[in-house]
XYZ file of C-alpha atoms in Angstrom:
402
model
C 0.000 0.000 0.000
C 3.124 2.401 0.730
C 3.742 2.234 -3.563
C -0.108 2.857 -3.911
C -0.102 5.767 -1.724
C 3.174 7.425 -2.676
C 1.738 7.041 -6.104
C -1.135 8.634 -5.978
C 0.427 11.686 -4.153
C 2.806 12.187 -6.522
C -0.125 12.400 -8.858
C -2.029 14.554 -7.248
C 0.334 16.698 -6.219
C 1.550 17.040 -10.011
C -2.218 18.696 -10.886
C -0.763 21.985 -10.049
C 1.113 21.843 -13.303
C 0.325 22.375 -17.153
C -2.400 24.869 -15.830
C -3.145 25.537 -19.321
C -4.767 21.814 -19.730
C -7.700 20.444 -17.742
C -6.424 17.417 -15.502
C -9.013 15.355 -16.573
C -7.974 15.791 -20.605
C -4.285 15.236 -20.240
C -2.727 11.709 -21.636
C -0.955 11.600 -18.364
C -1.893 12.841 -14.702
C 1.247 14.824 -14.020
C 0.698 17.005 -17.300
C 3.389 18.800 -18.911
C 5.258 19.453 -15.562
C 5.428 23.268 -16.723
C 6.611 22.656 -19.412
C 9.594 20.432 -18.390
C 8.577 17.139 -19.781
C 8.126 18.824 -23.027
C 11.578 20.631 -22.604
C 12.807 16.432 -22.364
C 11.491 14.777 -25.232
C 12.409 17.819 -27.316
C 16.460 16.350 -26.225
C 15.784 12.930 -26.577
C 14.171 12.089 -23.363
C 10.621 10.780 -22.936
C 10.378 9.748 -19.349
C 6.946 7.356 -18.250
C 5.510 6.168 -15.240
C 2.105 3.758 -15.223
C 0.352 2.426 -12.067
C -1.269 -0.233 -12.320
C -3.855 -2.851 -9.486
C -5.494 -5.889 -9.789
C -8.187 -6.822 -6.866
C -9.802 -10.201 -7.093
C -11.439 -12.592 -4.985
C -12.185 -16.473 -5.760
C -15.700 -16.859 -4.584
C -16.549 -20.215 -5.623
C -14.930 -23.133 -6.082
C -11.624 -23.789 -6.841
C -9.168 -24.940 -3.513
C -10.437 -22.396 -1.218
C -12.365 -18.937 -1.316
C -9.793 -15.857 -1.499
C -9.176 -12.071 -2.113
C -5.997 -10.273 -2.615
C -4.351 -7.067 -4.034
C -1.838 -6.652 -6.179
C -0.245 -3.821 -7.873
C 2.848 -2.358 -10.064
C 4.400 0.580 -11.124
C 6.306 0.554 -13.897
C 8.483 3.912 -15.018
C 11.285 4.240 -17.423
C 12.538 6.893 -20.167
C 12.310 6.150 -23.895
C 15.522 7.911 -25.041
C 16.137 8.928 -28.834
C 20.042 9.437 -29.271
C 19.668 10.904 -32.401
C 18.287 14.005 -30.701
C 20.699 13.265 -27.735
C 24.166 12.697 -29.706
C 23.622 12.790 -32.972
C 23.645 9.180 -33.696
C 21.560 8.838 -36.826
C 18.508 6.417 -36.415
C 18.911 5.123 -33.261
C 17.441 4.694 -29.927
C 17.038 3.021 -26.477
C 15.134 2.055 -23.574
C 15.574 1.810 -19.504
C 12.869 0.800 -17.510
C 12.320 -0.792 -13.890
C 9.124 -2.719 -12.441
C 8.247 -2.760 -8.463
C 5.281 -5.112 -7.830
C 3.878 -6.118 -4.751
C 1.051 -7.908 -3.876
C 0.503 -11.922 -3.192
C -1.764 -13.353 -5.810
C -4.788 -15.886 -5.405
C -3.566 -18.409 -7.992
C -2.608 -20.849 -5.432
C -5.519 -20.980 -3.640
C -7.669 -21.532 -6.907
C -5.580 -24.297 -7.731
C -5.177 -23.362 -11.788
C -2.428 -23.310 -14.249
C -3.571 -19.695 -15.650
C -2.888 -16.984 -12.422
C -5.910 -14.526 -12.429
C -4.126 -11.866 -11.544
C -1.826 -11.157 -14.686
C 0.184 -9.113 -11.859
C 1.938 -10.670 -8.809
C 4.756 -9.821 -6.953
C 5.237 -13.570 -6.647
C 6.657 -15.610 -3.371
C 8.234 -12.798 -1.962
C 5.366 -10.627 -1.909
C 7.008 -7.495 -3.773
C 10.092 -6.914 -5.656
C 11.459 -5.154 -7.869
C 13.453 -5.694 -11.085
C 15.486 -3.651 -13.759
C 13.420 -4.387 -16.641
C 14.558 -3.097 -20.103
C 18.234 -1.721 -20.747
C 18.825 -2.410 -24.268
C 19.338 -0.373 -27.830
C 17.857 -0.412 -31.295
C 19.363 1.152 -34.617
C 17.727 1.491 -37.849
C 19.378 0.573 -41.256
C 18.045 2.262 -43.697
C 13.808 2.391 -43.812
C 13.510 -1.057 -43.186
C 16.144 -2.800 -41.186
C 16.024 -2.560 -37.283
C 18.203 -4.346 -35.021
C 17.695 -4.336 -30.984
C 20.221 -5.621 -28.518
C 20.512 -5.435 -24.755
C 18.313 -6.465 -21.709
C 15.105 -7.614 -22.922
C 12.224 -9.877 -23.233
C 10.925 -12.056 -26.410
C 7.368 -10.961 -25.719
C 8.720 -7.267 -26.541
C 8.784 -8.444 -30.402
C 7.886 -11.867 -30.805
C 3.955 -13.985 -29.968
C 2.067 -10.816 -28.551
C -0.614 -8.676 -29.486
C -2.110 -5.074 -27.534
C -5.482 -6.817 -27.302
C -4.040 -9.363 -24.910
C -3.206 -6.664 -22.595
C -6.826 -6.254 -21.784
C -6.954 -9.680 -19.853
C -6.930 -9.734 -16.246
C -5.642 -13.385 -16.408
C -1.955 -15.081 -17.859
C -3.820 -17.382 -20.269
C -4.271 -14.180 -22.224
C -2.412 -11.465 -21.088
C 1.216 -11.393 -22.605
C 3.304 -13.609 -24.929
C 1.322 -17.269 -25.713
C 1.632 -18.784 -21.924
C 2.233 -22.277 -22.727
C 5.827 -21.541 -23.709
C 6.531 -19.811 -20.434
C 5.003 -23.382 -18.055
C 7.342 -25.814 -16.559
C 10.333 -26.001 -19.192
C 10.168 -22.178 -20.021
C 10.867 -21.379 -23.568
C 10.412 -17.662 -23.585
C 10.280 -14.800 -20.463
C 7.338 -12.137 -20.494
C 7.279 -8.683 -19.075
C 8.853 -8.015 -16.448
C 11.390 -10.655 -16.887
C 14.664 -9.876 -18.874
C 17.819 -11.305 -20.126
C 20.346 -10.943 -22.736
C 18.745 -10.971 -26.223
C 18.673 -9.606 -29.533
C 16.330 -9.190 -32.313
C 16.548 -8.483 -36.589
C 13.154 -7.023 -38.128
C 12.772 -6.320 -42.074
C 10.100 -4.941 -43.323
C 9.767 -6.365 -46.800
C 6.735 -4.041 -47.730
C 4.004 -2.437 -46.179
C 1.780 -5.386 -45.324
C 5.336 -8.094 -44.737
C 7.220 -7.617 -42.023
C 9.860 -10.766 -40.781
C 12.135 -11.176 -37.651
C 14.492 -13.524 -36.330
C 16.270 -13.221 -32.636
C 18.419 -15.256 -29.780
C 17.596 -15.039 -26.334
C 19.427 -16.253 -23.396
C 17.229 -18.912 -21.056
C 17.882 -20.506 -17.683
C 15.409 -22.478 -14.965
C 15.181 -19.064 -12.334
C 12.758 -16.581 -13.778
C 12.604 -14.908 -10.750
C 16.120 -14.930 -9.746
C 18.779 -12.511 -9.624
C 19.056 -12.309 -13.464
C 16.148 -11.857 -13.954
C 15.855 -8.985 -11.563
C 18.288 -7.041 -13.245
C 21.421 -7.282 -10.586
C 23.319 -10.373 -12.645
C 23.766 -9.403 -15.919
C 26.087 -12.557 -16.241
C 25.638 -15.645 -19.138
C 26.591 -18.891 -17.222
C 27.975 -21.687 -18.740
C 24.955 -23.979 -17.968
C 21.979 -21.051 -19.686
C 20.490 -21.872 -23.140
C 18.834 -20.001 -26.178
C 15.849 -19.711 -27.893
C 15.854 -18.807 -31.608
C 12.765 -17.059 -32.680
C 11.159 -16.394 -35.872
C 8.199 -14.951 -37.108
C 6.571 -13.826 -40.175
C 3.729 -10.770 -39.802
C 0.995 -9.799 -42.670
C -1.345 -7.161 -41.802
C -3.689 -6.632 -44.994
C -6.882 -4.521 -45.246
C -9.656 -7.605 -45.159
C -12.350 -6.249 -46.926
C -11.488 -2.426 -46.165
C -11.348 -3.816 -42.925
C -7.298 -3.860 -41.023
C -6.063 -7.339 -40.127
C -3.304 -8.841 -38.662
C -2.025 -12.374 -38.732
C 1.643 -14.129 -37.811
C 3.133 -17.213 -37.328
C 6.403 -17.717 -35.416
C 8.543 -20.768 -34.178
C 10.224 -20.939 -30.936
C 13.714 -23.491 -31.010
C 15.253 -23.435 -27.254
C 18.689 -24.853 -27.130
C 18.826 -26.243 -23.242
C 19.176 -29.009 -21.175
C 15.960 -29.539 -20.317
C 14.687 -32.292 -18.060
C 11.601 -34.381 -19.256
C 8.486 -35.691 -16.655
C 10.248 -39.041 -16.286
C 13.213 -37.712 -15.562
C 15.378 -37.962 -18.576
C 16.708 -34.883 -20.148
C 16.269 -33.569 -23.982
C 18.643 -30.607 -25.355
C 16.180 -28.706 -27.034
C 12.352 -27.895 -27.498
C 10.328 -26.080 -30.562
C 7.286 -24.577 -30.602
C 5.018 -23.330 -33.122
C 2.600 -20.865 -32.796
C 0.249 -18.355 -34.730
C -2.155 -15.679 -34.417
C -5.047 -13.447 -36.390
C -7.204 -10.930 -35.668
C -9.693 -9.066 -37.726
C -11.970 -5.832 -37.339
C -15.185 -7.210 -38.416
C -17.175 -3.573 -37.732
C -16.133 -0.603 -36.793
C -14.586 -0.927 -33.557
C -15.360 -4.203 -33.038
C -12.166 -6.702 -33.145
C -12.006 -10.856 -32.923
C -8.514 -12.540 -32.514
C -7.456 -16.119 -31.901
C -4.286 -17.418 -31.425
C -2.997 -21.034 -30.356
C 0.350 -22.741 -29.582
C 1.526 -26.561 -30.374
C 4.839 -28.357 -29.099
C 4.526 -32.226 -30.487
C 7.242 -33.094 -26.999
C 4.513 -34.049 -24.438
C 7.192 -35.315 -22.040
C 8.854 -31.972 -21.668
C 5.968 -29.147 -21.856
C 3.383 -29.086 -19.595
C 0.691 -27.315 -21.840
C 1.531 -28.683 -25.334
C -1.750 -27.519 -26.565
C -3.127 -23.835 -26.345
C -6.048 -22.046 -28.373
C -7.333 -18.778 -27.753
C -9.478 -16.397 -28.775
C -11.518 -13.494 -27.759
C -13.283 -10.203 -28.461
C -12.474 -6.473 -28.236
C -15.299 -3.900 -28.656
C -14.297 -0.142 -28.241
C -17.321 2.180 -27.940
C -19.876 -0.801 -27.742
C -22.411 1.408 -25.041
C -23.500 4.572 -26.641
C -21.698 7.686 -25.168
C -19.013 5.976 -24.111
C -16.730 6.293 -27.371
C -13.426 5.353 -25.563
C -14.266 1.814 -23.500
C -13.528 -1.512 -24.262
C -15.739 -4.293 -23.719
C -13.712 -7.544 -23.697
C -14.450 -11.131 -23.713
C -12.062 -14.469 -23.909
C -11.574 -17.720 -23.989
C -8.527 -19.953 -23.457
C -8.395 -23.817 -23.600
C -5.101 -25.467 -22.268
C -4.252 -28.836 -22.981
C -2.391 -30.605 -20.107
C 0.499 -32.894 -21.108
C -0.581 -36.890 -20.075
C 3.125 -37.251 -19.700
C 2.828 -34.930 -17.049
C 0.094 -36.571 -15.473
C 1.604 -39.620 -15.931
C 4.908 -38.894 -14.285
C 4.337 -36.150 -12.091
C 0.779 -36.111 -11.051
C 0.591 -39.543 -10.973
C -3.415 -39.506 -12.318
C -5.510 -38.585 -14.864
C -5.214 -35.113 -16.721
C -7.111 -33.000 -18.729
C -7.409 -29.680 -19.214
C -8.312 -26.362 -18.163
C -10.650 -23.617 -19.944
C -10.702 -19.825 -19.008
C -13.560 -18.122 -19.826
C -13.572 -13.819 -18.643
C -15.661 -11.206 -19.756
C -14.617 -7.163 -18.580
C -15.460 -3.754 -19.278
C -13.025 -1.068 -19.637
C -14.457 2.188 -18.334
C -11.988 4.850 -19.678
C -12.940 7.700 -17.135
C -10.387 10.279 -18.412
C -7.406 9.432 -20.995
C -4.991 8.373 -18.466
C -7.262 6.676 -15.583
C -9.082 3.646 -16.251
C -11.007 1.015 -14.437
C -11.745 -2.677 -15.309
C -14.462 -4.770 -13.492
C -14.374 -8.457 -14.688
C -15.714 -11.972 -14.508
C -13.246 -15.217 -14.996
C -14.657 -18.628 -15.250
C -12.415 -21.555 -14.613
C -13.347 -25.293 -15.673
C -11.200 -27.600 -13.695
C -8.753 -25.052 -12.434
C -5.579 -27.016 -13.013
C -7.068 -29.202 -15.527
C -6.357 -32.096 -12.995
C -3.059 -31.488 -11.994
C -4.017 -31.275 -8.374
C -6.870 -33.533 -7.924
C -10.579 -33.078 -8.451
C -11.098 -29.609 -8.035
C -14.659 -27.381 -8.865
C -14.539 -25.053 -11.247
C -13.919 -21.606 -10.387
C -15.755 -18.343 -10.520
C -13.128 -15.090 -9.927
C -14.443 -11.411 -9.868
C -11.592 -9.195 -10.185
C -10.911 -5.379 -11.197
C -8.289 -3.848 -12.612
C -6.796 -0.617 -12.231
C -4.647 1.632 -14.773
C -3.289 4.874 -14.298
C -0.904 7.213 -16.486
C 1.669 9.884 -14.929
């Protein structure tokens, strides 16, 4: 709560600035800081700070009945070097996360966490996210290196950010369960990324990321910027088209995920590498109203937990009349466990689970928002731990822009 509160002073306090814009019209709380943070970008410097909660409670079914809070605040500066030192084309990132906040994922029992926001075992911590570089060749080369994430560039979409819950929000999940493939936001290594843009509608991009077995250790948190002798890769690739569909935008890719690591398999045998395949397309069927699906496959059933994922969902912006600027969301996930891993580690029959949420994003002024939702589990866990009733999560997120 000491984040919360410190946050929302500093936001308040901040009102007294950029007296020649109305609070409650500016793209971020804190306004132009008197003209300061326009005085910044004009040099290169484009600072950011975002705030945002989750609060959800499990009120039927699944392990036991819950409620929690969790919350983040992630700042940073965009910096353009160009404008800073005259180097032609290129620019750069730095960014750090602080969440805190215990989740209720373990107490519904299910593969998919909720709350897309946890400050995991610990409770809160706090990691140095993004420190990493990207120059332009030309109009349609770009090549990023530094501190980084795959789900920066590669099996990701803005309309998964509207989930509440991991089996939507951020890269494809699957790849991230037991035998991680890929990290997500805010979870960064050493990595590096190509894109070419072959036209307007073709875009393609290959990268390498480093990969160990502690996502939340201290490499991840930004204080070991080290490449041990035991870490992997993953190679990524993936192919974008984004044609107008009948006057309508679309967007569709397909990507491949090959992790060279020594990975050990359910029965405890190890395998030096895993692939995964994975696609996604999404459409704008009327105005404002968007439908996406994506799903994942890895044929190695004794090494990834979820070797099956398909989802889909729906994003409508300005469904209620008046209110031009709010989202009204629905999804669906269906995740496939492995029987290998019921086999070997659960030691009984498996299934899978299916994630069902439907939310509302009230956009009260351009940079404060608020999110009630609704998440349906069937067999949280999808048999993994036992016989467990399905799941019924109310939950509401909350977004803020300084």
């Amino acid at each position: 709560m000491k984040i919360l509160t410190t946050t929302i002073l500093i936001g308040l306090s901040s009102i007294a600035f950029a007296a020649d814009e109305a609070w409650n019209e500016r793209e971020q709380l804190s306004g132009d800081w008197g003209g300061q943070r326009t005085s910044l970008e004009d040099k290169g410097i484009k600072p950011f700070l975002y705030y945002d909660s989750i609060a959800a409670a499990n009120v039927s079914g699944g392990i036991k009945t819950d409620d929690q809070y969790t919350g983040q605040v992630y700042a940073g500066v965009n910096l353009d070097f160009e404008k800073m030192f005259g180097w032609d084309t290129t620019t750069g990132k730095i960014s750090t996360v602080n969440r805190h906040g215990n989740g209720i994922s373990g107490n519904v029992g299910g593969i998919y966490d909720p709350m897309t926001i946890n400050g995991g075992a610990d409770g809160q911590v706090t990691w140095l996210y993004e420190v990493w570089v990207e120059k332009m060749f030309g109009k349609d080369l770009a090549v990023k290196f530094g501190r980084t994430s795959m789900d920066e560039d590669f099996a990701n979409s803005d309309l998964y950010r509207y989930s509440l819950s991991t089996s939507i929000n951020g890269p494809i999940r699957s790849m991230m369960l037991e035998n991680s493939q890929i990290f997500s936001f805010p979870l960064a290594l050493w990595g590096g990324r190509a894109k070419y843009k072959l036209s307007d509608e073709h875009q393609f991009q290959i990268g390498a990321y480093q990969i160990n077995d502690n996502p939340f250790g201290t490499h991840l948190r930004g204080t070991d910027w080290g490449i041990d002798s035991d870490d992997g890769v993953t190679f990524m690739a993936q192919y974008d088209w984004t044609p107008d569909v009948f006057d309508r935008p679309a967007r569709f890719y397909v990507g491949v995920a090959n992790s060279v690591y020594d990975y050990t398999e359910f029965d405890g045998s190890e395998t030096s590498s895993m692939q995964t395949f994975y696609g996604h397309g999404e459409f704008e069927v009327i105005e404002g109203l968007k439908l996406f699906a994506f799903g994942a496959y890895n044929s190695q059933d004794e090494a990834a937990k979820i070797p099956l994922q398909l989802s889909a969902g729906a994003n409508w912006k300005g469904l209620i009349p008046g209110r031009e600027n709010d989202h009204t969301v629905f999804f669906a996930t269906y995740g496939k466990v492995s029987d290998e891993y019921g086999k070997f580690v659960t030691m009984g029959n498996v299934d899978a689970e299916m994630v069902f949420e439907l939310g509302h994003r009230i956009q009260i002024i351009p940079s404060f928002y608020i999110q009630p939702a609704i998440q349906y589990i069937v067999e949280p866990g999808g048999g993994t731990s036992g016989d467990i009733d399905d799941a019924i999560v109310l939950g509401a997120w909350i977004g803020m822009t300084f």
